[in-house]
Tab-separated table of C-alpha atoms in Angstrom:
chain	number	residue	atom	x	y	z
A	30	MET	CA	41.563	-79.130	41.808
A	31	ASP	CA	43.273	-76.546	43.860
A	32	PRO	CA	41.459	-73.220	44.802
A	33	LYS	CA	43.424	-71.146	42.098
A	34	GLN	CA	42.699	-73.708	38.890
A	35	ARG	CA	39.054	-73.465	40.006
A	36	TYR	CA	39.104	-69.566	40.134
A	37	ARG	CA	40.877	-69.487	36.606
A	38	ARG	CA	38.136	-71.850	35.195
A	39	LEU	CA	35.453	-69.890	37.012
A	40	ARG	CA	36.713	-66.657	35.288
A	41	LEU	CA	36.794	-68.325	32.027
A	42	LEU	CA	33.404	-69.693	32.094
A	43	ILE	CA	32.094	-66.074	33.175
A	44	SER	CA	34.057	-64.548	30.439
A	45	LYS	CA	32.407	-67.163	27.726
A	46	LEU	CA	29.038	-66.315	29.287
A	47	ASN	CA	29.499	-62.585	28.877
A	48	LYS	CA	30.737	-63.153	25.337
A	49	GLU	CA	27.842	-65.180	24.222
A	50	ARG	CA	25.302	-62.765	26.031
A	51	LYS	CA	26.818	-60.016	24.026
A	52	LYS	CA	26.329	-62.052	20.713
A	53	GLN	CA	22.851	-62.659	21.754
A	54	THR	CA	22.221	-59.033	22.852
A	55	LYS	CA	23.674	-58.012	19.245
A	56	LYS	CA	21.657	-60.514	17.386
A	57	THR	CA	18.650	-59.163	19.270
A	58	ASP	CA	19.025	-55.646	18.523
A	59	ILE	CA	19.786	-56.334	14.832
A	60	LEU	CA	16.380	-58.418	14.873
A	61	CYS	CA	14.577	-55.359	16.494
A	62	ASN	CA	15.896	-52.852	14.251
A	63	ASP	CA	15.021	-54.894	11.213
A	64	LEU	CA	11.338	-55.389	12.550
A	65	ILE	CA	11.250	-51.494	13.363
A	66	ALA	CA	12.377	-50.729	9.782
A	67	ALA	CA	10.060	-53.054	8.290
A	68	GLN	CA	7.330	-51.596	10.333
A	69	ARG	CA	8.110	-48.283	9.185
A	70	ASP	CA	8.358	-49.225	5.618
A	71	PHE	CA	4.932	-50.719	5.718
A	72	ILE	CA	3.434	-47.838	7.350
A	73	LYS	CA	4.873	-45.532	4.579
A	74	ARG	CA	3.271	-48.242	1.916
A	75	LEU	CA	0.117	-47.804	3.548
A	76	ASP	CA	0.408	-44.047	3.572
A	77	THR	CA	1.223	-44.146	-0.330
A	78	ILE	CA	-1.741	-46.510	-1.066
A	79	SER	CA	-4.223	-44.450	0.897
A	80	PHE	CA	-3.063	-41.285	-0.759
A	81	THR	CA	-3.128	-42.964	-4.179
A	82	ALA	CA	-6.706	-44.447	-3.647
A	83	ASN	CA	-8.191	-41.180	-2.238
A	84	PHE	CA	-6.282	-39.213	-5.370
A	85	TYR	CA	-7.879	-41.494	-7.981
A	86	GLU	CA	-11.286	-41.512	-6.524
A	87	THR	CA	-11.560	-37.687	-6.240
A	88	ILE	CA	-10.411	-37.161	-9.720
A	89	ALA	CA	-12.587	-39.792	-11.213
A	90	GLY	CA	-15.117	-38.709	-13.727
A	91	ILE	CA	-13.489	-35.435	-14.741
A	92	THR	CA	-13.249	-34.857	-18.258
A	93	GLU	CA	-12.434	-31.289	-18.571
A	94	LEU	CA	-8.286	-30.761	-18.633
A	95	SER	CA	-8.185	-27.456	-16.658
A	96	SER	CA	-10.736	-29.068	-13.960
A	97	LEU	CA	-8.343	-31.924	-13.760
A	98	ILE	CA	-5.126	-29.790	-13.242
A	99	LEU	CA	-6.759	-27.652	-10.792
A	100	LEU	CA	-8.113	-30.648	-8.535
A	101	ALA	CA	-4.965	-32.389	-9.168
A	102	SER	CA	-2.882	-29.353	-7.889
A	103	LYS	CA	-4.917	-29.004	-4.903
A	104	LEU	CA	-4.813	-32.526	-3.783
A	105	ILE	CA	-0.829	-32.306	-4.301
A	106	LYS	CA	-0.548	-29.464	-2.413
A	107	ASP	CA	-2.495	-30.897	0.493
A	108	GLU	CA	-0.028	-33.642	0.417
A	109	THR	CA	3.013	-31.240	0.306
A	110	ALA	CA	2.042	-28.246	2.636
A	111	ASP	CA	3.160	-24.948	1.788
A	112	ALA	CA	4.576	-26.234	-1.631
A	113	ASN	CA	4.119	-24.510	-4.836
A	114	VAL	CA	2.512	-26.926	-7.617
A	115	ALA	CA	3.091	-26.164	-11.458
A	116	PHE	CA	2.414	-28.554	-14.348
A	117	PHE	CA	4.473	-28.285	-17.560
A	118	LEU	CA	2.489	-30.158	-20.131
A	119	ARG	CA	3.713	-30.698	-23.641
A	120	GLN	CA	1.918	-29.674	-26.733
A	121	GLY	CA	3.391	-30.431	-29.766
A	122	ASP	CA	7.018	-28.726	-30.095
A	123	LYS	CA	5.520	-26.335	-27.360
A	124	PHE	CA	4.274	-26.744	-23.525
A	125	GLU	CA	1.662	-25.339	-21.490
A	126	LEU	CA	2.184	-24.058	-18.118
A	127	HIS	CA	-0.495	-24.547	-15.381
A	128	ILE	CA	0.409	-22.818	-12.051
A	129	PHE	CA	-1.004	-23.447	-8.697
A	130	GLU	CA	0.473	-21.044	-6.217
A	131	SER	CA	0.824	-21.666	-2.515
A	132	THR	CA	-0.617	-18.916	-0.013
A	133	GLN	CA	2.913	-17.986	0.706
A	134	PRO	CA	4.764	-18.218	-2.757
A	135	ILE	CA	8.475	-18.213	-3.148
A	136	LEU	CA	9.593	-15.434	-4.972
A	137	LEU	CA	12.692	-15.753	-7.096
A	138	GLU	CA	13.601	-11.764	-8.073
A	139	LYS	CA	9.819	-11.339	-8.145
A	140	GLN	CA	9.261	-14.361	-10.312
A	141	GLY	CA	8.495	-17.979	-9.508
A	142	LEU	CA	10.655	-21.013	-10.173
A	143	GLU	CA	8.439	-21.885	-13.169
A	144	ASN	CA	10.186	-18.793	-15.252
A	145	CYS	CA	13.395	-20.259	-14.777
A	146	PHE	CA	12.418	-23.287	-17.397
A	147	THR	CA	13.693	-22.796	-20.970
A	148	PRO	CA	12.173	-24.985	-23.567
A	149	GLU	CA	15.400	-26.884	-23.828
A	150	ALA	CA	15.267	-27.687	-19.858
A	151	VAL	CA	11.376	-28.731	-20.446
A	152	ASP	CA	12.205	-30.815	-23.231
A	153	ASN	CA	15.338	-32.612	-21.501
A	154	ILE	CA	13.433	-33.288	-18.105
A	155	CYS	CA	10.568	-34.995	-20.239
A	156	LYS	CA	12.974	-37.096	-22.113
A	157	SER	CA	14.833	-38.084	-18.740
A	158	ASN	CA	11.422	-39.624	-17.667
A	159	LYS	CA	12.313	-39.826	-14.003
A	160	VAL	CA	12.226	-37.791	-10.589
A	161	CYS	CA	14.759	-34.964	-10.963
A	162	THR	CA	16.352	-32.780	-8.481
A	163	LEU	CA	17.205	-29.185	-8.723
A	164	ASP	CA	20.872	-30.304	-9.510
A	165	ASP	CA	19.281	-32.369	-12.337
A	166	MET	CA	17.175	-29.490	-13.580
A	167	PHE	CA	20.521	-27.123	-13.741
A	168	ALA	CA	22.162	-30.010	-15.654
A	169	MET	CA	19.267	-30.173	-17.964
A	170	GLY	CA	19.382	-26.497	-18.736
A	171	LEU	CA	17.323	-24.773	-16.009
A	172	GLN	CA	18.310	-20.979	-15.890
A	173	GLY	CA	18.392	-18.754	-12.968
A	174	ASN	CA	20.324	-17.114	-9.964
A	175	LEU	CA	22.156	-20.242	-8.263
A	176	THR	CA	22.468	-18.178	-5.036
A	177	ARG	CA	18.595	-17.649	-4.656
A	178	LEU	CA	17.757	-21.315	-5.853
A	179	ASN	CA	19.807	-22.707	-3.305
A	180	GLU	CA	17.060	-21.475	-0.789
A	181	ILE	CA	14.670	-23.807	-2.517
A	182	SER	CA	13.972	-27.448	-2.196
A	183	ALA	CA	12.527	-28.513	-5.637
A	184	ALA	CA	11.647	-31.571	-7.633
A	185	THR	CA	9.884	-32.564	-11.033
A	186	ILE	CA	7.758	-35.515	-11.113
A	187	PRO	CA	7.371	-37.128	-14.573
A	188	LEU	CA	4.028	-37.629	-16.187
A	189	SER	CA	4.612	-40.913	-18.085
A	190	GLN	CA	2.347	-43.014	-20.477
A	191	PRO	CA	3.081	-45.384	-23.446
A	192	GLY	CA	4.515	-43.221	-26.245
A	193	PRO	CA	5.613	-39.547	-25.718
A	194	SER	CA	6.148	-37.962	-22.201
A	195	LEU	CA	3.231	-35.622	-21.374
A	196	GLY	CA	5.278	-33.247	-19.239
A	197	PHE	CA	5.946	-33.290	-15.671
A	198	ILE	CA	4.914	-31.783	-12.394
A	199	LEU	CA	7.063	-29.123	-10.490
A	200	ILE	CA	6.944	-29.229	-6.938
A	201	TYR	CA	9.016	-26.632	-4.856
A	202	ARG	CA	9.022	-24.883	-1.323
A	203	SER	CA	11.693	-23.341	1.139
A	204	ALA	CA	14.754	-25.267	1.578
A	205	GLN	CA	14.122	-24.672	5.338
A	206	ASN	CA	11.157	-27.344	4.795
A	207	LYS	CA	12.911	-29.738	2.382
A	208	LEU	CA	10.457	-31.928	0.350
A	209	THR	CA	10.809	-35.372	1.613
A	210	ALA	CA	11.463	-38.619	-0.083
A	211	GLY	CA	7.725	-39.718	1.259
A	212	GLU	CA	6.221	-36.785	-0.189
A	213	LEU	CA	7.975	-37.201	-3.493
A	214	ASN	CA	7.161	-41.177	-3.571
A	215	ASN	CA	3.509	-40.435	-2.787
A	216	ILE	CA	3.012	-37.814	-5.949
A	217	ALA	CA	5.071	-40.421	-8.029
A	218	ALA	CA	2.579	-43.066	-7.234
A	219	ILE	CA	-0.401	-41.174	-8.622
A	220	SER	CA	1.520	-39.951	-11.641
A	221	PRO	CA	0.632	-42.888	-13.955
A	222	GLY	CA	-3.220	-42.776	-13.478
A	223	LEU	CA	-2.990	-38.798	-13.625
A	224	SER	CA	-1.039	-39.226	-16.784
A	225	ARG	CA	-3.938	-41.468	-18.210
A	226	ALA	CA	-6.460	-39.008	-17.062
A	227	ILE	CA	-4.664	-36.140	-18.907
A	228	ALA	CA	-4.470	-37.963	-22.089
A	229	SER	CA	-7.987	-38.849	-21.998
A	230	CYS	CA	-9.556	-35.491	-21.231
A	231	ARG	CA	-7.028	-34.059	-24.464
A	232	VAL	CA	-8.790	-36.925	-26.525
A	233	LEU	CA	-12.207	-35.959	-25.532
A	234	CYS	CA	-11.503	-32.216	-25.967
A	235	GLN	CA	-10.096	-32.918	-29.768
A	236	SER	CA	-13.493	-35.033	-30.369
A	237	ALA	CA	-15.604	-32.347	-29.057
A	238	GLY	CA	-13.891	-29.911	-31.282
């Protein structure tokens, strides 16, 4: 074999080796990224489990509705720093509004976001039975100054149970500190147990009456 052929074969072999190395590197990168993503998801799930367990342990044994709402609001606010928390609870054809304000409330023309909800909006959000964004709320009848509302990050979490919806939790704060998916997932995780606790408090109140 002459030197030129040997050189060409050597270059071809090196080229194949480089291609194979790039493939292996790409596979390794994908595997590492998958492992990192799986670990991140696992940590998020652990955080949700920890928050849920602590929440349920803290509200256990409370039988008075206003005390339950006050404590639940505080725990939710601790999980969503600097946020305003409000509970919209259905009461027949009407609804009750329970407000837990942050230390730095967001003002909307001297009114809170809670005041932008019409009975129609509350009813539609309850019927939707899902986590709603601000855009969803507007589509369901929310009233207010659109320009000012764009300065807010907000979401509603349904209070679901078998049968009619009990209402929903409203959480909002400045858009500069947007509510995260992790925060909303954690609040959604405690919603079923909190809904049962609210329903139990109402039953006990009616029995006592």
